[in-house]
Short mmCIF file of C-alpha atoms in Angstrom, two decimals:
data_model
loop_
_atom_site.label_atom_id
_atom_site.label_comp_id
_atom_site.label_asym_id
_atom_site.label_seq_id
_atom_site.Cartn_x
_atom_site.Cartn_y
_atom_site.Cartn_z
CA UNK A 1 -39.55 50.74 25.73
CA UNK A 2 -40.17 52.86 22.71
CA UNK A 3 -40.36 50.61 19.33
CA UNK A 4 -37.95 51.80 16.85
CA UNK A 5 -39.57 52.39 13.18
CA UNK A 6 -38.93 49.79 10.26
CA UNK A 7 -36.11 50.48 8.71
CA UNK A 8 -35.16 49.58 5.00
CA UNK A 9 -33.58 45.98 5.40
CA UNK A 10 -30.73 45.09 3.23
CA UNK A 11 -30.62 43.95 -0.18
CA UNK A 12 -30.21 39.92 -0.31
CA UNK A 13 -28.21 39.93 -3.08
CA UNK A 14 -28.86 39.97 -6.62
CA UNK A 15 -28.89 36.98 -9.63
CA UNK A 16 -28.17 36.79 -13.49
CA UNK A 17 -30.43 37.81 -15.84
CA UNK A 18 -30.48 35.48 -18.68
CA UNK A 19 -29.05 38.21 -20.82
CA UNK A 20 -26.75 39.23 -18.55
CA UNK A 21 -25.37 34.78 -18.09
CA UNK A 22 -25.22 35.03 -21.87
CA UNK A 23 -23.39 37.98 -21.82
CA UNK A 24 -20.84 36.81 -19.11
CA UNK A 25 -20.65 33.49 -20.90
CA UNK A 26 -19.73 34.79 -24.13
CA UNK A 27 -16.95 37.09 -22.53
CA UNK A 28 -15.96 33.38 -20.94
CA UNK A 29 -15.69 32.01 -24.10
CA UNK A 30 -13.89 34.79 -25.52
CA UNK A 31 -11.60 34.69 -22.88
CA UNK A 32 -10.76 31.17 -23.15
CA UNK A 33 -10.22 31.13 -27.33
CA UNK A 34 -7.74 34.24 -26.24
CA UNK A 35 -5.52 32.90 -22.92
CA UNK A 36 -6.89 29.07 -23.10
CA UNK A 37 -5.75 27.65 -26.06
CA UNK A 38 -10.18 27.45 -26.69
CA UNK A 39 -10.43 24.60 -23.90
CA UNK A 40 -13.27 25.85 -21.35
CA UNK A 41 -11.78 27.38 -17.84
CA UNK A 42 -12.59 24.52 -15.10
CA UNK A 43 -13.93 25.98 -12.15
CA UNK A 44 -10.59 26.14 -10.61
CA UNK A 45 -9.51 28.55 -13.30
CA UNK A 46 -12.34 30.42 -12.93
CA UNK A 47 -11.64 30.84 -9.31
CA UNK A 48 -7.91 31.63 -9.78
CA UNK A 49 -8.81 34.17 -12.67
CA UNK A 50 -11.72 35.81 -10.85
CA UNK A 51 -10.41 35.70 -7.48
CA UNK A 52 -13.75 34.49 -5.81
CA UNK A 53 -14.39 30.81 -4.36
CA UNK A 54 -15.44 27.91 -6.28
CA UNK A 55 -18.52 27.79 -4.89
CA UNK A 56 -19.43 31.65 -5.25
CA UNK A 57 -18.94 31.02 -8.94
CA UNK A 58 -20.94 28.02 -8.85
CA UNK A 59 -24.26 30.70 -7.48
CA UNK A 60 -23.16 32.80 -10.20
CA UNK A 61 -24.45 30.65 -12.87
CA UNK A 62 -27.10 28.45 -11.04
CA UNK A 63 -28.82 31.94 -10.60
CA UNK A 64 -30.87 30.45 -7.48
CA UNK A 65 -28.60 32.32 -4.85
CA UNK A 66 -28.35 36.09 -4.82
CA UNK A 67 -24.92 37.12 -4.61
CA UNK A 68 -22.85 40.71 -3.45
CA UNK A 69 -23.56 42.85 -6.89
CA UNK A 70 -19.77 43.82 -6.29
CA UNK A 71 -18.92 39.80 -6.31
CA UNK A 72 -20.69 40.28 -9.62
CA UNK A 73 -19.22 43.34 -10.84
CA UNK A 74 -15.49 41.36 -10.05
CA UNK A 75 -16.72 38.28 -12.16
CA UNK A 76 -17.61 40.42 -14.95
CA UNK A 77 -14.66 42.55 -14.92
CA UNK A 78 -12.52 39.55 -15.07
CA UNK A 79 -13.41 38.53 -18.41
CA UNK A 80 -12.82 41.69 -19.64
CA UNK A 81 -16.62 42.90 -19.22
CA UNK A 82 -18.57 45.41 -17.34
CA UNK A 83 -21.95 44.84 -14.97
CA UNK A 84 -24.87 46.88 -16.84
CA UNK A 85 -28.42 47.35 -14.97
CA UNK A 86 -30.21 45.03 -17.51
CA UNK A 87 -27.92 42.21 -16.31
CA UNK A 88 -28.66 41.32 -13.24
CA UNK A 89 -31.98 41.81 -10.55
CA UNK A 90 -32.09 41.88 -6.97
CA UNK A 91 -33.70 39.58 -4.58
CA UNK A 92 -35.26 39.86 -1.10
CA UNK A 93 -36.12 37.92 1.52
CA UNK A 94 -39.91 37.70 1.79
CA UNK A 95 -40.89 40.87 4.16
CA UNK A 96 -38.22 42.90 3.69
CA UNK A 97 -38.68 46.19 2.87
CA UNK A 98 -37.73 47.92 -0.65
CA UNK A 99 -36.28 50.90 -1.26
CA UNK A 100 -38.00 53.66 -3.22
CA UNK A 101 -34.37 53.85 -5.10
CA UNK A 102 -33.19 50.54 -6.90
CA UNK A 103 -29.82 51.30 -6.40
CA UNK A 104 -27.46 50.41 -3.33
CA UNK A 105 -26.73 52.40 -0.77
CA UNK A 106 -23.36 54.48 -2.26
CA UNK A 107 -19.94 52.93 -1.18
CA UNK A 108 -18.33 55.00 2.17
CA UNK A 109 -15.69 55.46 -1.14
CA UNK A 110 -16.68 56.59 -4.52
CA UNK A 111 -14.74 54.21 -6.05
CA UNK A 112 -15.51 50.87 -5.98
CA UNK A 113 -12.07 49.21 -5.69
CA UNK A 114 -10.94 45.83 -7.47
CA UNK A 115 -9.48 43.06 -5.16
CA UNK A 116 -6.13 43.30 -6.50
CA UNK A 117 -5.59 39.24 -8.25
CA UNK A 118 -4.09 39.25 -11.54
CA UNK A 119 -4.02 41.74 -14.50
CA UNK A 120 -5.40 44.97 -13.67
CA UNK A 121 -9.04 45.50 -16.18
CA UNK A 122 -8.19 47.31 -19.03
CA UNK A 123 -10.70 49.68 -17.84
CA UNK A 124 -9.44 50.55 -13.90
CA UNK A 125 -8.64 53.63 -13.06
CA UNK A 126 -5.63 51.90 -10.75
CA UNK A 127 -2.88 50.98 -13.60
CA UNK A 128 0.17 53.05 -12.95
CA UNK A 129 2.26 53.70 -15.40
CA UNK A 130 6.11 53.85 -15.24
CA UNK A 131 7.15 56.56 -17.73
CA UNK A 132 8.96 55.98 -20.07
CA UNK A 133 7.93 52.20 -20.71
CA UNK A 134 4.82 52.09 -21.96
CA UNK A 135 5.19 54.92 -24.57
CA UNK A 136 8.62 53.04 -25.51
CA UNK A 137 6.10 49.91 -25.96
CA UNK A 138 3.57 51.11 -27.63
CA UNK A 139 5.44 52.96 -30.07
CA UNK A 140 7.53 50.02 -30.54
CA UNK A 141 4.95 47.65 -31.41
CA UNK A 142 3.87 49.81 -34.90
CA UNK A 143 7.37 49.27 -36.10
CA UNK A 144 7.54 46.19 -38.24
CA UNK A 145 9.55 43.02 -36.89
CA UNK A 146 9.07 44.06 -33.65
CA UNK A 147 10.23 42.23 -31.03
CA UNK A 148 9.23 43.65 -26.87
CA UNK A 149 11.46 41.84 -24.34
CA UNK A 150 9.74 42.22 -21.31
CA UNK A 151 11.28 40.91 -17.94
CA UNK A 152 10.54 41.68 -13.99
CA UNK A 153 9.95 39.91 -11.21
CA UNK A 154 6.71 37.68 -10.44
CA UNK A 155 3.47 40.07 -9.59
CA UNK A 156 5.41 43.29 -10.93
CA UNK A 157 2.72 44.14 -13.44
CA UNK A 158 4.45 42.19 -16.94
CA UNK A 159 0.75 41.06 -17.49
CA UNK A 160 -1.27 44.31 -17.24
CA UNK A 161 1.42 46.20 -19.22
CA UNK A 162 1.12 43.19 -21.95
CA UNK A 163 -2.68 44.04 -21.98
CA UNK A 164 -2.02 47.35 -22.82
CA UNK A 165 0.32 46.87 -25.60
CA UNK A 166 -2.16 44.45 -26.94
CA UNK A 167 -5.11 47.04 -26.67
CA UNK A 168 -3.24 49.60 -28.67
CA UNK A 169 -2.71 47.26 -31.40
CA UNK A 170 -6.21 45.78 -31.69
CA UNK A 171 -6.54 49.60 -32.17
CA UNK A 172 -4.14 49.52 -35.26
CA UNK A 173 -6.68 47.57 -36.55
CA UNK A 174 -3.97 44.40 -35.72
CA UNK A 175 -4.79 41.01 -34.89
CA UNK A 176 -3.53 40.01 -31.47
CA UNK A 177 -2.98 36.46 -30.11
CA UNK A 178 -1.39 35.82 -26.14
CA UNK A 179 0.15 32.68 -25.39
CA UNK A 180 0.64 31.69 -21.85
CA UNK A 181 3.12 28.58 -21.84
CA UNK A 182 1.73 27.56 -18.25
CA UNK A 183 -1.42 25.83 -20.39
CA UNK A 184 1.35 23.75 -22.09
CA UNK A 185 1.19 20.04 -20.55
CA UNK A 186 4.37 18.81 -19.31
CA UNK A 187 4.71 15.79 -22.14
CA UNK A 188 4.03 18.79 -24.93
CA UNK A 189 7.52 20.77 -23.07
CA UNK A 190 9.27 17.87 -23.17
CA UNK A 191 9.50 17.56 -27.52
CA UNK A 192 10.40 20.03 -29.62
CA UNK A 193 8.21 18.42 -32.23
CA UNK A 194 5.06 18.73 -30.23
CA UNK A 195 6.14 22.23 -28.60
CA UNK A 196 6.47 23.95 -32.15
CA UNK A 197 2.55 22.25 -33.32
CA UNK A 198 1.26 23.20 -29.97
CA UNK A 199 2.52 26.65 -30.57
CA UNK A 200 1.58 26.76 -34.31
CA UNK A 201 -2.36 25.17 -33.53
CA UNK A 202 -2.20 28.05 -30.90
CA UNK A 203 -1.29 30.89 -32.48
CA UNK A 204 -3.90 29.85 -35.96
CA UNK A 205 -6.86 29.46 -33.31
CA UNK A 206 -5.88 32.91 -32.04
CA UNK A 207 -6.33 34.17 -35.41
CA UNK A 208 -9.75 32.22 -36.00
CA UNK A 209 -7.75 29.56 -38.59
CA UNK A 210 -8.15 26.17 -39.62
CA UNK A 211 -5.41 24.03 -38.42
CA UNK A 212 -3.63 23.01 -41.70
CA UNK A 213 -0.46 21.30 -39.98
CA UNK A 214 -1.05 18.28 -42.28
CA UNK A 215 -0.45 20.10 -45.23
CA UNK A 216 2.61 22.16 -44.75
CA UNK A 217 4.20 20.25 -41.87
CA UNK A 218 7.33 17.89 -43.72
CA UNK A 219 9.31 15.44 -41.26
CA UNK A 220 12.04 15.57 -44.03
CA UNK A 221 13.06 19.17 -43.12
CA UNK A 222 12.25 18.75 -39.48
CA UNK A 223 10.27 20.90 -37.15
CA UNK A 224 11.96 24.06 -36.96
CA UNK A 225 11.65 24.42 -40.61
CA UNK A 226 8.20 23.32 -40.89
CA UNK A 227 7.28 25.68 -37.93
CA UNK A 228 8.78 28.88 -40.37
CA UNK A 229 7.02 27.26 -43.61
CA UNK A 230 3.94 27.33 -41.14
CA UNK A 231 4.26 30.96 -40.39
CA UNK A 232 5.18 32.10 -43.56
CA UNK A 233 3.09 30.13 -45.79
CA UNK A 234 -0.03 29.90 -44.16
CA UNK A 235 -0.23 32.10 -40.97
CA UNK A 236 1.28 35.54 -41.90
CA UNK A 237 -0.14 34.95 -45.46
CA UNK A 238 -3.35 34.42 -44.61
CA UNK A 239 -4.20 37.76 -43.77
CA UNK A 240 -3.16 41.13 -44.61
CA UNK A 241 -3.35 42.59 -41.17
CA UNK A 242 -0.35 42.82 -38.70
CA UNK A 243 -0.14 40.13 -36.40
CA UNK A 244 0.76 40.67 -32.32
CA UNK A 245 1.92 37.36 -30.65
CA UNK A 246 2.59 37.59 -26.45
CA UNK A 247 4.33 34.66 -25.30
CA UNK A 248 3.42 35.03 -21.50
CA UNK A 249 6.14 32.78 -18.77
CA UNK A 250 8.55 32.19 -21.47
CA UNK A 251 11.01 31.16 -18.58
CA UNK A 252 9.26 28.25 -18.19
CA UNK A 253 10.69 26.74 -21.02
CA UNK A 254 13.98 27.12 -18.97
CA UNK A 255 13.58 23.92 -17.70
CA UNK A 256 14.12 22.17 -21.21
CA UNK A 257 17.55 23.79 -22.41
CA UNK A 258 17.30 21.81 -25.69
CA UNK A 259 13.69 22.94 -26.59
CA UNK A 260 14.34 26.61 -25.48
CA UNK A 261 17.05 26.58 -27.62
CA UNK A 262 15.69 25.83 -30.71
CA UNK A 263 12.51 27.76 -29.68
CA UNK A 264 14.29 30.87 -29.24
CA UNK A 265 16.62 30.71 -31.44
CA UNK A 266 13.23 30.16 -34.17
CA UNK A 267 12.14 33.71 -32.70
CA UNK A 268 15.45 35.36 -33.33
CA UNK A 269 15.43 34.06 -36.62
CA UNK A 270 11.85 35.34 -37.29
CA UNK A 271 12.69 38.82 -36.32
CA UNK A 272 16.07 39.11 -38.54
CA UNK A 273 13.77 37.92 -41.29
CA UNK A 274 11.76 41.18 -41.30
CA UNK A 275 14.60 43.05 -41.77
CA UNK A 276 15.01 41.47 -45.51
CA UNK A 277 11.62 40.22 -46.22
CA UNK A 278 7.74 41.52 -46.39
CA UNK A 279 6.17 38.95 -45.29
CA UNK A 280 8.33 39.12 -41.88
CA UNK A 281 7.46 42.38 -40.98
CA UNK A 282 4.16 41.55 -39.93
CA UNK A 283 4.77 39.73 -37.23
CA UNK A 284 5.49 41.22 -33.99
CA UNK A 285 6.40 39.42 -30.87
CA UNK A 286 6.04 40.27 -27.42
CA UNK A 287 8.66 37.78 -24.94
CA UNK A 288 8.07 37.99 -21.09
CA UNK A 289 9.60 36.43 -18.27
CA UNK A 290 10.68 36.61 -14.44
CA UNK A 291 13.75 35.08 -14.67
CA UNK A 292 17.33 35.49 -16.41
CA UNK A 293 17.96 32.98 -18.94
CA UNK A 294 20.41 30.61 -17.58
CA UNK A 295 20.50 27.96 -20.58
CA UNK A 296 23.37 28.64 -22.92
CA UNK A 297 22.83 30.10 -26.07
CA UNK A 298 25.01 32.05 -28.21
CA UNK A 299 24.62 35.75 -28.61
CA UNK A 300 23.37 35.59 -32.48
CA UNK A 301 20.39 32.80 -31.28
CA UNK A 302 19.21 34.82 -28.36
CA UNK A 303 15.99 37.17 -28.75
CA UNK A 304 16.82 38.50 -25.35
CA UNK A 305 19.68 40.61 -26.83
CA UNK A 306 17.77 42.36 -29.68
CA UNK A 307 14.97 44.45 -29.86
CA UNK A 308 13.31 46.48 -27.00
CA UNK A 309 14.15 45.18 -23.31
CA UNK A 310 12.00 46.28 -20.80
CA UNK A 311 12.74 45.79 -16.91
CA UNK A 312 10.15 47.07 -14.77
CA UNK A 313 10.87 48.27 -11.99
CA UNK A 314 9.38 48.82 -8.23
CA UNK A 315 6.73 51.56 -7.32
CA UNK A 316 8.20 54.74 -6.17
CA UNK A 317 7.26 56.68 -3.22
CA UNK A 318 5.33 58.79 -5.28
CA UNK A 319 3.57 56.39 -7.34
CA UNK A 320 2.46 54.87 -3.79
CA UNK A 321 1.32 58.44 -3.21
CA UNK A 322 -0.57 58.48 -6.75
CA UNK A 323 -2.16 55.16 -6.47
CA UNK A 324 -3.34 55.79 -2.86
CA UNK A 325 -5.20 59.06 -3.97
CA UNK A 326 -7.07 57.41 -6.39
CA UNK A 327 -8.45 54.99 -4.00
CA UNK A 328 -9.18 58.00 -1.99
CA UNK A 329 -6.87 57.86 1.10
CA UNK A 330 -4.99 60.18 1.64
CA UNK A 331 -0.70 58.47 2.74
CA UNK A 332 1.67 61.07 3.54
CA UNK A 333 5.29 61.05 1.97
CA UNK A 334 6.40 59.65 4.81
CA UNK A 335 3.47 56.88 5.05
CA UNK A 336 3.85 56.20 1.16
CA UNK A 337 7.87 55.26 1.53
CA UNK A 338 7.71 53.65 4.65
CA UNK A 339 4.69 51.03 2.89
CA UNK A 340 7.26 51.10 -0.21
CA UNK A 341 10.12 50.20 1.91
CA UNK A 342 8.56 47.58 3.64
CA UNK A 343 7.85 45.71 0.09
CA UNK A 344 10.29 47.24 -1.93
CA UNK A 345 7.75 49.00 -3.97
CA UNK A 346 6.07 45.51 -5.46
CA UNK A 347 3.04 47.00 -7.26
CA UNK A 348 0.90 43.93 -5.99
CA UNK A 349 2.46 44.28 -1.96
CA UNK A 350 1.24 47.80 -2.68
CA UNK A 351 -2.33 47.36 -4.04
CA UNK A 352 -2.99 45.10 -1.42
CA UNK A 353 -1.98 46.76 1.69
CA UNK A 354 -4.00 49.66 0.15
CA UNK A 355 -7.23 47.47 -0.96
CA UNK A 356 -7.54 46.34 3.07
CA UNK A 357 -6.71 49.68 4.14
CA UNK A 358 -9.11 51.82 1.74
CA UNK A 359 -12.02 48.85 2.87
CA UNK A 360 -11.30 49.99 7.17
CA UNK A 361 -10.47 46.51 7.67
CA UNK A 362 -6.86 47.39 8.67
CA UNK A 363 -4.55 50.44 9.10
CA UNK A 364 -1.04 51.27 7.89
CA UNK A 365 0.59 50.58 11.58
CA UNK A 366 -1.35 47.12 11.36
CA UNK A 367 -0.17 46.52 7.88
CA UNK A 368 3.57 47.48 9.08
CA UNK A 369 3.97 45.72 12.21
CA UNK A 370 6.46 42.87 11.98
CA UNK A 371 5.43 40.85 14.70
CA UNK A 372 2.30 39.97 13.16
CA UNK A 373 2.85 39.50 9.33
CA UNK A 374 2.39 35.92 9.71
CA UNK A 375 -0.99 36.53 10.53
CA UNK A 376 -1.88 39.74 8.57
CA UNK A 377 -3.38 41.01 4.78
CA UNK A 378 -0.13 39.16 3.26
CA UNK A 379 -0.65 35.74 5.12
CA UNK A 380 -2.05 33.68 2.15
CA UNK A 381 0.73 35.01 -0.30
CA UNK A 382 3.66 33.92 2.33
CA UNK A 383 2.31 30.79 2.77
CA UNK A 384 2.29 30.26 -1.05
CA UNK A 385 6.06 31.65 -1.30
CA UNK A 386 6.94 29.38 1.41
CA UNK A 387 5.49 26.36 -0.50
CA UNK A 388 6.86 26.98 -3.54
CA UNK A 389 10.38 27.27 -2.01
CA UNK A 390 9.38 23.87 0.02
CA UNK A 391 9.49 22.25 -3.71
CA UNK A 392 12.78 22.76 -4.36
CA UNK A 393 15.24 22.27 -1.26
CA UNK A 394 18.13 23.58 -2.95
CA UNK A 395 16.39 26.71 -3.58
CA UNK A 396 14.95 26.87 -0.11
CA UNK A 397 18.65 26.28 1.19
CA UNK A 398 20.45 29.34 -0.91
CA UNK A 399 17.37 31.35 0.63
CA UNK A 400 17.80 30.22 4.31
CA UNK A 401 21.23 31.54 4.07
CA UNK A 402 20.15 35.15 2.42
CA UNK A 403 18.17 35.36 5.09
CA UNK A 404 19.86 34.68 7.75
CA UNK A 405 22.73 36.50 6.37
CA UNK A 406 23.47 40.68 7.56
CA UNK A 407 25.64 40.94 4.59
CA UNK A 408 24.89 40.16 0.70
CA UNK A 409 25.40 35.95 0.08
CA UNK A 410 27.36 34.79 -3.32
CA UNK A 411 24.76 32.54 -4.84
CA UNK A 412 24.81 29.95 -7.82
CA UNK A 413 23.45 31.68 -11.38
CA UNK A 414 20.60 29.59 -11.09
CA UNK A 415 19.64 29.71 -8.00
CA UNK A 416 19.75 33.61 -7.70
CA UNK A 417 18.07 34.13 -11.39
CA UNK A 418 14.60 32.08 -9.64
CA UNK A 419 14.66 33.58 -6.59
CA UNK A 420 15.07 37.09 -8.00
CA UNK A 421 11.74 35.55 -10.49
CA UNK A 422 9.82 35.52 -7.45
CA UNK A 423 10.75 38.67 -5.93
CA UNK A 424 12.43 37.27 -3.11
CA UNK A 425 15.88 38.87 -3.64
CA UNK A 426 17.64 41.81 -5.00
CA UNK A 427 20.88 40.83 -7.33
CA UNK A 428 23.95 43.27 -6.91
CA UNK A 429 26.20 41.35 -9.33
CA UNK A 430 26.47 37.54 -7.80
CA UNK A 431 25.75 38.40 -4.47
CA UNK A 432 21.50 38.74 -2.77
CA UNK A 433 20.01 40.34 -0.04
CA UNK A 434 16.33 40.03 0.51
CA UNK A 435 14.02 41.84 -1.55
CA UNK A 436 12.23 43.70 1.48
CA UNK A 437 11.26 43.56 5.47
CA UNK A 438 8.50 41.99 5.30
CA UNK A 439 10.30 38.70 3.60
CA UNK A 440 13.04 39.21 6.02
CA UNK A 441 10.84 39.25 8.95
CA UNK A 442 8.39 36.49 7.92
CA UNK A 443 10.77 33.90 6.60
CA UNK A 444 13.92 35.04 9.09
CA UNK A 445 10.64 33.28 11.39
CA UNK A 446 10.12 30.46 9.34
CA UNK A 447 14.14 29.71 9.50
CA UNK A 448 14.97 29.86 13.37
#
C-alpha cells in the first residue's frame, strides 16, 4: 500500500486580536447608542442581530476557541464593520502543517456571500434596488420638513432601504438618530407620558445630549406640549445641523389607539410646522411600518397621508435574475420566475433560497418541491410564522379559512391589515388569498 504524502491540514480556526476585540467592541457600542437606546445588546441580541449561536459569540470574545474567519467576517459585518488582517490570527492544532500562503484556500465562489438575517451591510454588493424608490428617498430627505412614509410587508427590505437613506444623510453632513419601538417596554407603551420622555431621552442620546427633561418638561401644559417645547427648545436648537429621525415598527404602537393617536398626530404637527417656521425644517422624519393603520384618526392628524409614501414591492423576475448573478449562479428566466412565484418575490424568500443554493447545499428543484417544505431551507421561518399565528387564535382562524379557501375570503380590517404585515396574504380590496405556494402548501398541511 503506497503512503500518500502529507498534505496541508486545515486551518483550525482563527481568534481576536486584542485590536481587532477592541475594534469589534467599539462598533458594539456604537451600535447599541444607535438602535439600543445605549443599553448593551445581551447575548440574545447579539445572536438575533448577528445571526450566529449564543455560544459561537461567546468564543468570539473569550478568544480561547478559534472560530470559521467567515463566522468572524459575519460578526463584524453586523455591526457595521469589516474583518482586516491585523484583526484576527489563526490557530493550529499542534502538528499540523502550515501553508507557505497565510491566506485560506479561495471560496469555490468569489464572493463570499452573507447569510441573509436582517439589514443587508451597507457595504454588500447584494442590495437591490427598486427604481424609482430610493432616488425618490434620497432626494426627499434634503428637502426640509421631510417626512418618508415607508410601509411593506415584514422581511421586504424597509430596514436596509432605511440604512440607506440614513447613509446619504450622514453624508449631508446630517445628524441621524433610528428608533426601533420594539426596545420600548410594554409599561413605557402603555402612557403617553412615559412614551413621549422615552422618545425624547432617545432621540437626545442619539444626538450625544444631556437629558434636560427636568428643565423644559411642565405637567401644566401636559406632555404633548412639553414633548414640542422639548424639540424645539432644546433638541433642534441645540445644533445647527439637520436632524434625521427613523422611527422603525411604528405599527406597534397600533396596539394603544390612544397613545398612537396623540403620537402621530405630534408628528403631523411637527411636519406642518416646517412649512411656517425655521426651526421646523430641520427635522426630518422617516415612519415605517408593516401594517395599515387601523386606529381611527382623522385625515388632518394622520402623517400617513402627507409627505412621501413608499410601498415596496416584491422582487421581479428580473431582479431574481440580477441578484442571482451576483452571487454567481447563473437562473434562467424561467428558473428566476418560477423561485419568484413560489414566494411571491419576498426579497428575504429570495436571498435565502439563493444563499443555500450558491453554498451546493441544495438545488432549485429541492428548494421548489412542495412535498418537502416542511423540512427544507425555509423550515425555521415557518415554524416561527406558525407560532406567531398560534398567539393570536383569531388571527390563526381568518388564516385557516384563506387557506383553505380556492377563492379570495372577505376578512375583518384588522385581521387582514396583520396578516398582510407578515406577508402572509395579498389584499385585493377586503377580500385575501395567500401571499404565495409555499405558504399555501406548508400551512394548507398544518390545517388538515
Amino acid at each position: 500500500m503506497i503512503k500518500e504524502p502529507n498534505k496541508p491540514k486545515r486551518r483550525r480556526g482563527v481568534i481576536l486580536t486584542l485590536q481587532g476585540l477592541q475594534k469589534l467592541e467599539a462598533a458594539k457600542a456604537e451600535a447599541e447608542f444607535r438602535d439600543n437606546g445605549g443599553a448593551r445588546y445581551t447575548l440574545e441580541k447579539i445572536s438575533d442581530r448577528t445571526g450566529l449561536a449564543i455560544n459561537t459569540a461567546m468564543k468570539i470574545h473569550a478568544r480561547e476557541v478559534g472560530v470559521d474567519r467567515n463566522t468572524l467576517k459575519r460578526y463584524f459585518r453586523a455591526f457595521n464593520s469589516s474583518l482586516e488582517e491585523g484583526d484576527y490570527f489563526w490557530v493550529f492544532r499542534q502538528g499540523d502543517r502550515v501553508e507557505e500562503s497565510d491566506s485560506p484556500p479561495p471560496p469555490k465562489n468569489e464572493l463570499e456571500v452573507e447569510l441573509p438575517i436582517g439589514q443587508v451591510p451597507l457595504d454588500s454588493c447584494l442590495y437591490i434596488e427598486r427604481p424609482p424608490i430610493e432616488l425618490q428617498c434620497y432626494k426627499t430627505i434634503l428637502q426640509p420638513g421631510a417626512l418618508i412614509c415607508i410601509q411593506a410587508p415584514r422581511r421586504m427590505g424597509k430596514t436596509s432601504l432605511v440604512a440607506r437613506i440614513l447613509q446619504k444623510a450622514t453624508e449631508q453632513g446630517y445628524h441621524t438618530v433610528a428608533i426601533d419601538f420594539q426596545l420600548a417596554d410594554r409599561e413605557i407603551v402603555q402612557d403617553l407620558d412615559k412614551f413621549l420622555r422615552w422618545f425624547c431621552a432617545n432621540v437626545g442620546l442619539g444626538l450625544q445630549l444631556e437629558n434636560q427633561m427636568a428643565e423644559y418638561w411642565d405637567d401644566i401644559f401636559g406632555s404633548q406640549i412639553s414633548c414640542k417645547m422639548y424639540f424645539e427648545q432644546y433638541l433642534l436648537a441645540a445644533t445647527d445641523k439637520q436632524i434625521v429621525i427613523a422611527l422603525d415598527e411604528s405599527d406597534r404602537l397600533f396596539a394603544h389607539p390612544n397613545l398612537a393617536s396623540d403620537f402621530f398626530g405630534l408628528l403631523r404637527t411637527w411636519h406642518e410646522e416646517a412649512k411656517n417656521r425655521e426651526i421646523w425644517r430641520k427635522l426630518r422624519l422617516i415612519v415605517v411600518r408593516s401594517a395599515q393603520m387601523y386606529i381611527p384618526l382623522s385625515a388632518n392628524r394622520s402623517p400617513f397621508n402627507v409627505g412621501l409614501p413608499i410601498e415596496l414591492p416584491p422582487f421581479s423576475c428580473e431582479q431574481v435574475q440580477d441578484l442571482a448573478k451576483r452571487q454567481k449562479l447563473d437562473l434562467s428566466v424561467e428558473e428566476a420566475e418560477r423561485l419568484r412565484v413560489f414566494v411571491n418575490g419576498n426579497p428575504y424568500l429570495v436571498r435565502l433560497a439563493l444563499y443555500h443554493i450558491g453554498r451546493a447545499e441544495v438545488t432549485l428543484e429541492q428548494v421548489l418541491q412542495t412535498a418537502s417544505v416542511a423540512e427544507g431551507i425555509y423550515r425555521d421561518r415557518l415554524q416561527r410564522e406558525l407560532w406567531n399565528l398560534q398567539q393570536e387564535p383569531e388571527l390563526l382562524a381568518a388564516f385557516a379559512r384563506v387557506v383553505k379557501s380556492s377563492t379570495p375570503v372577505e376578512l375583518g380590517f384588522v385581521e387582514a391589515s396583520k396578516l398582510k404585515s407578515m406577508g402572509l396574504v395579498n389584499l385585493h380590496g377586503d377580500r385575501a388569498t395567500v401571499s404565495c405556494e409555499l405558504y399555501r402548501q406548508y400551512f394548507r398541511d398544518r390545517f388538515k
